[in-house]
mmCIF file of C-alpha atoms in Angstrom:
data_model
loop_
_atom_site.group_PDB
_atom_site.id
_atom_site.type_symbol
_atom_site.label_atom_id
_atom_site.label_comp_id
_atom_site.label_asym_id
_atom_site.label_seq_id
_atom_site.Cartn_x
_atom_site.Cartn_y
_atom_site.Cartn_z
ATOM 1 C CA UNK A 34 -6.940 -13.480 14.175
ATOM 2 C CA UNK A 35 -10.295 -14.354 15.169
ATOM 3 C CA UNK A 36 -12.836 -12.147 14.960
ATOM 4 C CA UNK A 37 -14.239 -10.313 18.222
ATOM 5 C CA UNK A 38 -17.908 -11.491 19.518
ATOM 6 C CA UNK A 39 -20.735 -8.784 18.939
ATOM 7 C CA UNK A 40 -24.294 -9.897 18.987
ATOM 8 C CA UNK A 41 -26.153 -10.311 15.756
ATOM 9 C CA UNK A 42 -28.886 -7.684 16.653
ATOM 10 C CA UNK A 43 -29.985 -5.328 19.031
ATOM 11 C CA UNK A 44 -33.106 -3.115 19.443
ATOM 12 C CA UNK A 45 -34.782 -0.464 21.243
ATOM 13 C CA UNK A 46 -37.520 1.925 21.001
ATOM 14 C CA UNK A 47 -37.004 5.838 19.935
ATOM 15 C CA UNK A 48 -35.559 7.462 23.433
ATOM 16 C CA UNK A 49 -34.218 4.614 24.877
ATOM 17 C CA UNK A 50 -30.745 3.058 25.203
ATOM 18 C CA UNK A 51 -29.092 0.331 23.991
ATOM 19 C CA UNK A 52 -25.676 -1.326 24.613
ATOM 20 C CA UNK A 53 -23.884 -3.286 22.420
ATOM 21 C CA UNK A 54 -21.302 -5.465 23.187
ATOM 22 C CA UNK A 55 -17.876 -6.695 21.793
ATOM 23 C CA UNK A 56 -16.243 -9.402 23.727
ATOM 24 C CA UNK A 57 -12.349 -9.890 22.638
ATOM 25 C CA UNK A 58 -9.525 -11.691 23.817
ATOM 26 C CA UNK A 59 -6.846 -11.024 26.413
ATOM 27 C CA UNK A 60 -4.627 -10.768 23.184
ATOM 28 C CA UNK A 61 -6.132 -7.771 21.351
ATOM 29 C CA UNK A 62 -9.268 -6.001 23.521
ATOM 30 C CA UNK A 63 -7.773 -6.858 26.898
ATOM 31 C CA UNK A 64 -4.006 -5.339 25.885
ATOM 32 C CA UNK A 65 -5.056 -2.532 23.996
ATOM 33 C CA UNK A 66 -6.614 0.608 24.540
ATOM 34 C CA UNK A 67 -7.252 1.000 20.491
ATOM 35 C CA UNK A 68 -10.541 -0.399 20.570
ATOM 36 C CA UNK A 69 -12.817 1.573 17.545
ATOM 37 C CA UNK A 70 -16.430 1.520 16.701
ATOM 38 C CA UNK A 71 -18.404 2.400 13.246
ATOM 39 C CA UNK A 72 -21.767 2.913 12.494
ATOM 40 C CA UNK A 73 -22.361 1.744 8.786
ATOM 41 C CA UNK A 74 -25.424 2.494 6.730
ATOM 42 C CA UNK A 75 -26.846 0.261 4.144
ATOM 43 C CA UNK A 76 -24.587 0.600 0.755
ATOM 44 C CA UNK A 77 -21.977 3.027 2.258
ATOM 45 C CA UNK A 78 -18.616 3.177 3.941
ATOM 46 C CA UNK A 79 -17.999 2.694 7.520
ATOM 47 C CA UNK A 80 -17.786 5.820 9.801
ATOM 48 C CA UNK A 81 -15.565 6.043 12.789
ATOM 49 C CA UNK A 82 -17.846 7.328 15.850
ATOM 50 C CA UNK A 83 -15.665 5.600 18.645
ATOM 51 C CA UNK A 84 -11.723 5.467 18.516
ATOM 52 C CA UNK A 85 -9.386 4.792 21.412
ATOM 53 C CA UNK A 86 -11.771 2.758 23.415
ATOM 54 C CA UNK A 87 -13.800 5.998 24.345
ATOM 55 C CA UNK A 88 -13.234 9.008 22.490
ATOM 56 C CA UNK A 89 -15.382 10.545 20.001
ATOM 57 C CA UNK A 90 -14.464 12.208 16.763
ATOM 58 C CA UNK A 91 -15.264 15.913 16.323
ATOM 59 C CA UNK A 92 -19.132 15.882 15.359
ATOM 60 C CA UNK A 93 -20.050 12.864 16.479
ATOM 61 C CA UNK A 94 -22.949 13.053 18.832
ATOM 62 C CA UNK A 95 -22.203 12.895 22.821
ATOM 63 C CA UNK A 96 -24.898 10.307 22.630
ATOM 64 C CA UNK A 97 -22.559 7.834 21.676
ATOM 65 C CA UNK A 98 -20.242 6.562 24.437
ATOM 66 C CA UNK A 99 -18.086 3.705 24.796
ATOM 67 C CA UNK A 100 -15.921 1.998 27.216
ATOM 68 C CA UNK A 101 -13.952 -1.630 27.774
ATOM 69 C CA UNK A 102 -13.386 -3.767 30.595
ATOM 70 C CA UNK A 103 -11.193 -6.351 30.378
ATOM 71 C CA UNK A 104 -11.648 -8.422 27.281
ATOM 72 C CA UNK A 105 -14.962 -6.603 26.338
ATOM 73 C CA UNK A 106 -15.924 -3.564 25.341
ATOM 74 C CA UNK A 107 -19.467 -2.029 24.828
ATOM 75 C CA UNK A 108 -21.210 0.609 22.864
ATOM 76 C CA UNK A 109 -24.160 2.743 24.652
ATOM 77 C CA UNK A 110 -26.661 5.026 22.137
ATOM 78 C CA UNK A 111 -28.729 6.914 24.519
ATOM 79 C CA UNK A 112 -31.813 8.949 23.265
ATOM 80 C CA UNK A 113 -32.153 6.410 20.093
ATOM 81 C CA UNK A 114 -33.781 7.868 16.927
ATOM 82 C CA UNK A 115 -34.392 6.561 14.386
ATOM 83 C CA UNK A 116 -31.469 7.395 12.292
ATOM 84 C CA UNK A 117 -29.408 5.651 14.772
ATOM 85 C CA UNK A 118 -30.730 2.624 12.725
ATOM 86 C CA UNK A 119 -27.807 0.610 11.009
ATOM 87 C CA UNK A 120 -25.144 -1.803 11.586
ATOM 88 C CA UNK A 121 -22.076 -1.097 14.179
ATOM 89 C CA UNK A 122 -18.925 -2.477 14.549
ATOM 90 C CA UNK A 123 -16.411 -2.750 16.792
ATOM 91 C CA UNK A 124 -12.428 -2.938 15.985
ATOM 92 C CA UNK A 125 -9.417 -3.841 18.124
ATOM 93 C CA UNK A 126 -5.679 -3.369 17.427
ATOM 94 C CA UNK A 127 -4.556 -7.323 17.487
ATOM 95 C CA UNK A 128 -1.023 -6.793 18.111
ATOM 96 C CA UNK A 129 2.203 -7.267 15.569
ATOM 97 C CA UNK A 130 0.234 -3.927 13.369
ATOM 98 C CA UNK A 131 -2.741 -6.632 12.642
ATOM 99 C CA UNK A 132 -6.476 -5.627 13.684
ATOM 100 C CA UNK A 133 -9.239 -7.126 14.066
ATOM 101 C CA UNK A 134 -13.096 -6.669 13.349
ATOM 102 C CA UNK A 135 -16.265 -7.944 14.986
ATOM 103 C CA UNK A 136 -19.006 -9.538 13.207
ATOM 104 C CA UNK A 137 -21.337 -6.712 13.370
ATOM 105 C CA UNK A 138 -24.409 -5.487 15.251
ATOM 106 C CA UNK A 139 -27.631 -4.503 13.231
ATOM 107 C CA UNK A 140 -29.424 -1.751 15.423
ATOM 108 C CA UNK A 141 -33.477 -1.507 14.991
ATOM 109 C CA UNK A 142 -34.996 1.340 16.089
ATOM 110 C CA UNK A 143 -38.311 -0.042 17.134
ATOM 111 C CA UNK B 40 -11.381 17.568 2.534
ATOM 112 C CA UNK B 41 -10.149 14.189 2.435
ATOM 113 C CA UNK B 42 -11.120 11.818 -0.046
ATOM 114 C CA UNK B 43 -9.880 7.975 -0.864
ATOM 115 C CA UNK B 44 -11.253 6.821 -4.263
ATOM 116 C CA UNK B 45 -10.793 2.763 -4.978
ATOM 117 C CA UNK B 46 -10.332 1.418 -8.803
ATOM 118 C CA UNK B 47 -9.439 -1.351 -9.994
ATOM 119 C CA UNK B 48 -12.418 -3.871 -8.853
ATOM 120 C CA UNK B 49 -13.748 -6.315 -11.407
ATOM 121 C CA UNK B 50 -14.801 -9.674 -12.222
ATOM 122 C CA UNK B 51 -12.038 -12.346 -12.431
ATOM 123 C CA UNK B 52 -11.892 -15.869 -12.316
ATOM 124 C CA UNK B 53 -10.408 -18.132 -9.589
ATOM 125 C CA UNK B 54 -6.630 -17.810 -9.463
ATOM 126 C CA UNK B 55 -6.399 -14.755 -11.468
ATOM 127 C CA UNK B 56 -4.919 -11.104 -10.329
ATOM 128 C CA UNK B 57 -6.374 -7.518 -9.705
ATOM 129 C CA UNK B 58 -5.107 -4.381 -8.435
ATOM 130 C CA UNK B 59 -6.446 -2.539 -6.777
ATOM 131 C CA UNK B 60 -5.551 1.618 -6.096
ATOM 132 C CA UNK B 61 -6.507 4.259 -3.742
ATOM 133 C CA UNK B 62 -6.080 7.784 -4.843
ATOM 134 C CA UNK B 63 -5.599 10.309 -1.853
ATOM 135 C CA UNK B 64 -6.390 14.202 -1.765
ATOM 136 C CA UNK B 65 -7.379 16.754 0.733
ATOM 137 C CA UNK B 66 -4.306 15.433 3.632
ATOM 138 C CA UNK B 67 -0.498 14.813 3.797
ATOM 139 C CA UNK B 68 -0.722 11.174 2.424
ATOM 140 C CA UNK B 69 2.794 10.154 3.190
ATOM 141 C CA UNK B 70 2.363 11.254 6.811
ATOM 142 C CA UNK B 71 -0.398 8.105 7.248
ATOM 143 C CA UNK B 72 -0.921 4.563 7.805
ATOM 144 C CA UNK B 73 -3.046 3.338 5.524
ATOM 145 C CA UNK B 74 -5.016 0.038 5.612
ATOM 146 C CA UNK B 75 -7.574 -1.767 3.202
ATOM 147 C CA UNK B 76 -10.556 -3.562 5.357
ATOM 148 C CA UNK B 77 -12.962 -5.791 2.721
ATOM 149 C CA UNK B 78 -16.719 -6.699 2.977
ATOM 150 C CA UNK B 79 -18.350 -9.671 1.384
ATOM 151 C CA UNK B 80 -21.992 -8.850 0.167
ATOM 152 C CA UNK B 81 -23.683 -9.286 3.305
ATOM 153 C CA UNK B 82 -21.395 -10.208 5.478
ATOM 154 C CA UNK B 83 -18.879 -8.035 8.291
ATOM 155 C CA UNK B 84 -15.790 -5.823 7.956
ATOM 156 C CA UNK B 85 -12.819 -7.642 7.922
ATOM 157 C CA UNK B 86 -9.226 -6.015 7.800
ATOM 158 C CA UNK B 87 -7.280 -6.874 5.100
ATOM 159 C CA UNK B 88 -3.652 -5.032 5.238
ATOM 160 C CA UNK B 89 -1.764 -2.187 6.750
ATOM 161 C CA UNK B 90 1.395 0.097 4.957
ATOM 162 C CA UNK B 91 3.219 2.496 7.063
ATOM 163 C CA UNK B 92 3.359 6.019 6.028
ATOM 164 C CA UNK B 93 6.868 5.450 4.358
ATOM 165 C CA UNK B 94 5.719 2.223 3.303
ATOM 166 C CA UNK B 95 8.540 0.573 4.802
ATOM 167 C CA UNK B 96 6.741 -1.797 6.626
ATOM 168 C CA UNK B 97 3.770 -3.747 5.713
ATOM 169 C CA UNK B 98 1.203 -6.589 7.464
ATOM 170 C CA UNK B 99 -1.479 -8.772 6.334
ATOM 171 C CA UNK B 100 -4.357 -11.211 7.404
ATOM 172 C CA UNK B 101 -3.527 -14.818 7.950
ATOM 173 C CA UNK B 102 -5.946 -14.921 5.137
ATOM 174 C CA UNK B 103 -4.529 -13.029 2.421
ATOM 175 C CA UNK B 104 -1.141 -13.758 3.642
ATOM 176 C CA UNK B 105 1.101 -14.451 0.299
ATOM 177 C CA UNK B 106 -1.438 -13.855 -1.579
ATOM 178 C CA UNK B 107 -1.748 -9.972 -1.514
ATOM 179 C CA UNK B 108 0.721 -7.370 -1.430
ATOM 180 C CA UNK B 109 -0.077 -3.550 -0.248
ATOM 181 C CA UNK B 110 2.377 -0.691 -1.253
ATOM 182 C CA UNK B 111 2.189 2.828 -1.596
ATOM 183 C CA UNK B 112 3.115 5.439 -4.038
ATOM 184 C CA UNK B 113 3.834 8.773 -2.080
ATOM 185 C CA UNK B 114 4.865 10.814 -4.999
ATOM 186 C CA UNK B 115 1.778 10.268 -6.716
ATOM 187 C CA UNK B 116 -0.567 9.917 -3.687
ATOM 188 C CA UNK B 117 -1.754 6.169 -4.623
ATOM 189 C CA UNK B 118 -2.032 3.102 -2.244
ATOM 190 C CA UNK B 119 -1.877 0.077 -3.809
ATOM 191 C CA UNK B 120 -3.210 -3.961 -3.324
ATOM 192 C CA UNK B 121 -2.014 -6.264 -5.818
ATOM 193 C CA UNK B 122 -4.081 -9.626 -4.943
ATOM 194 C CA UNK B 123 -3.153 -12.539 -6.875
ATOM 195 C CA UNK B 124 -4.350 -16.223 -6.567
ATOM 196 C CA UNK B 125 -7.696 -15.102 -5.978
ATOM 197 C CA UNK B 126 -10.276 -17.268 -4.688
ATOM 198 C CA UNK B 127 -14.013 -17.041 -4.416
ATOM 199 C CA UNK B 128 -13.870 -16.166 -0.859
ATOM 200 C CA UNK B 129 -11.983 -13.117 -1.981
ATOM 201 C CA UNK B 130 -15.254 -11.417 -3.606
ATOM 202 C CA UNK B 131 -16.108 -8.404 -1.591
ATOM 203 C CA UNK B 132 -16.381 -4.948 -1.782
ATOM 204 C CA UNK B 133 -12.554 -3.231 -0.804
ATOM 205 C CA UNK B 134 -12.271 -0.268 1.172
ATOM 206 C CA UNK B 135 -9.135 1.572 1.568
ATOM 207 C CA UNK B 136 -9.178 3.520 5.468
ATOM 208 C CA UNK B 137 -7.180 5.888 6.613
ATOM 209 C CA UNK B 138 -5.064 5.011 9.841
ATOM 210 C CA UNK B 139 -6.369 7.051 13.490
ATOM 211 C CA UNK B 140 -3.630 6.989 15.816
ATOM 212 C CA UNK B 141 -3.517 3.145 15.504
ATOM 213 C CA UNK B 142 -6.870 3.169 17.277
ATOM 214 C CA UNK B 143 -9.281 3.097 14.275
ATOM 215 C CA UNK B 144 -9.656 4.508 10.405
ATOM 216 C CA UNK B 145 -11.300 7.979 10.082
ATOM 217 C CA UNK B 146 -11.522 7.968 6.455
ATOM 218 C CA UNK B 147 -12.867 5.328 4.094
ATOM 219 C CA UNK B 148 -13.250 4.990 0.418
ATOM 220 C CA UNK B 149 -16.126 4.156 -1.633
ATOM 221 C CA UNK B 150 -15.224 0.893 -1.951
ATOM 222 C CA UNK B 151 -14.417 -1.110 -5.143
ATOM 223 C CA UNK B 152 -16.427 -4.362 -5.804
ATOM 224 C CA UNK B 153 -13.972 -7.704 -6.280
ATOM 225 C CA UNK B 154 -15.952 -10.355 -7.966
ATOM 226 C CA UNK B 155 -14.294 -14.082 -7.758
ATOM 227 C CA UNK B 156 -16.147 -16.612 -9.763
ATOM 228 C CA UNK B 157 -16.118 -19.569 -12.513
#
């Protein structure tokens, strides 16, 4: 159960795009298609914006897309603003009904 | 609407017990997964433990393995983590999520704060 690779921090200026990255095994990201991201504010509870490697929960914006290949999966934010600022993770169904987190991305919005 | 409230957090020294409870409203609790993920201060999610919806069948991280125990009470809309043995690297806030299809947790708690110390 070790935890999936995401880098520590990203950034990008208002408008841009960022990708973030979440590099797995062949054991959970690479056999799964139950790979989940959440955007998580400072002092609150997750929020799921990416579930089944790609899909987006009713009201989450369209600027969020995702998508895996192979062991790794990424996270795109097109049109940053500003409150895109905060810290994302990325999850992966492990196998056995066990998941798995990443470490955690802290987005600045330059 | 859905909501998940956590009680139970506290301060307790190293080797004691807590439990922990979820209170569900707003959804058909006994027709869900539910999970509790934890978060040291500062530090990542981690996933803690999984019930099925009947609670028939439960998993755990290597971490907490033996350790904790997560059950469910249906009739009363409650999900449950008893976590005994605890050890400073326990201390974190505890959320308990709301299974997606497998693929994620849609709903979260507020979290309850778990303080491990001497």
């Amino acid at each position: 159960q070790s935890a999936l690779t995401q880098p520590a921090s990203v950034s990008g200026s208002p408008g841009q795009s960022i990708t973030i990255s979440c590099s797995g095994a062949r054991s959970d990201v690479g056999s799964y298609k139950l790979v989940s991201w959440y955007q998580q504010d400072p002092g609150k509870a997750p929020k799921l914006i990416i579930y089944e490697v790609s899909k987006r929960p009713s009201g989450v914006s369209n600027r969020f897309s995702a998508s895996k290949s192979g062991n790794t999966a990424s996270l795109t934010i097109s049109g940053l603003q500003a409150g895109d600022e905060a810290d994302y993770y990325c999850c992966s169904y492990a196998g056995s009904s066990t998941w798995v987190f990443g470490g955690g991305t802290r987005l600045t919005v330059l | 609407e859905v909501q998940l409230v956590e009680s139970g957090g506290g301060f307790v020294h190293p080797g004691g017990s807590l439990r922990l409870s979820c209170a569900a409203s707003g959804f058909t609790f006994s027709s869900h997964w539910m999970h509790w993920v934890r978060q040291a201060p500062g530090k990542g999610l981690v996933w803690v433990s999984h019930v099925s919806s009947e609670g028939s069948s439960t998993s755990y991280a290597d971490s907490v393995k033996g350790r904790f125990t997560i059950s469910r009470d249906n009739a009363k809309n409650i999900l449950y983590l008893q976590m005994n043995s605890l050890r400073a690297e326990d201390a974190a806030v505890y959320y308990c999520a709301r299974d997606f299809q497998a693929s994620g947790f849609d709903y979260w708690g507020q979290g309850a704060l778990v303080t491990v110390s001497s």
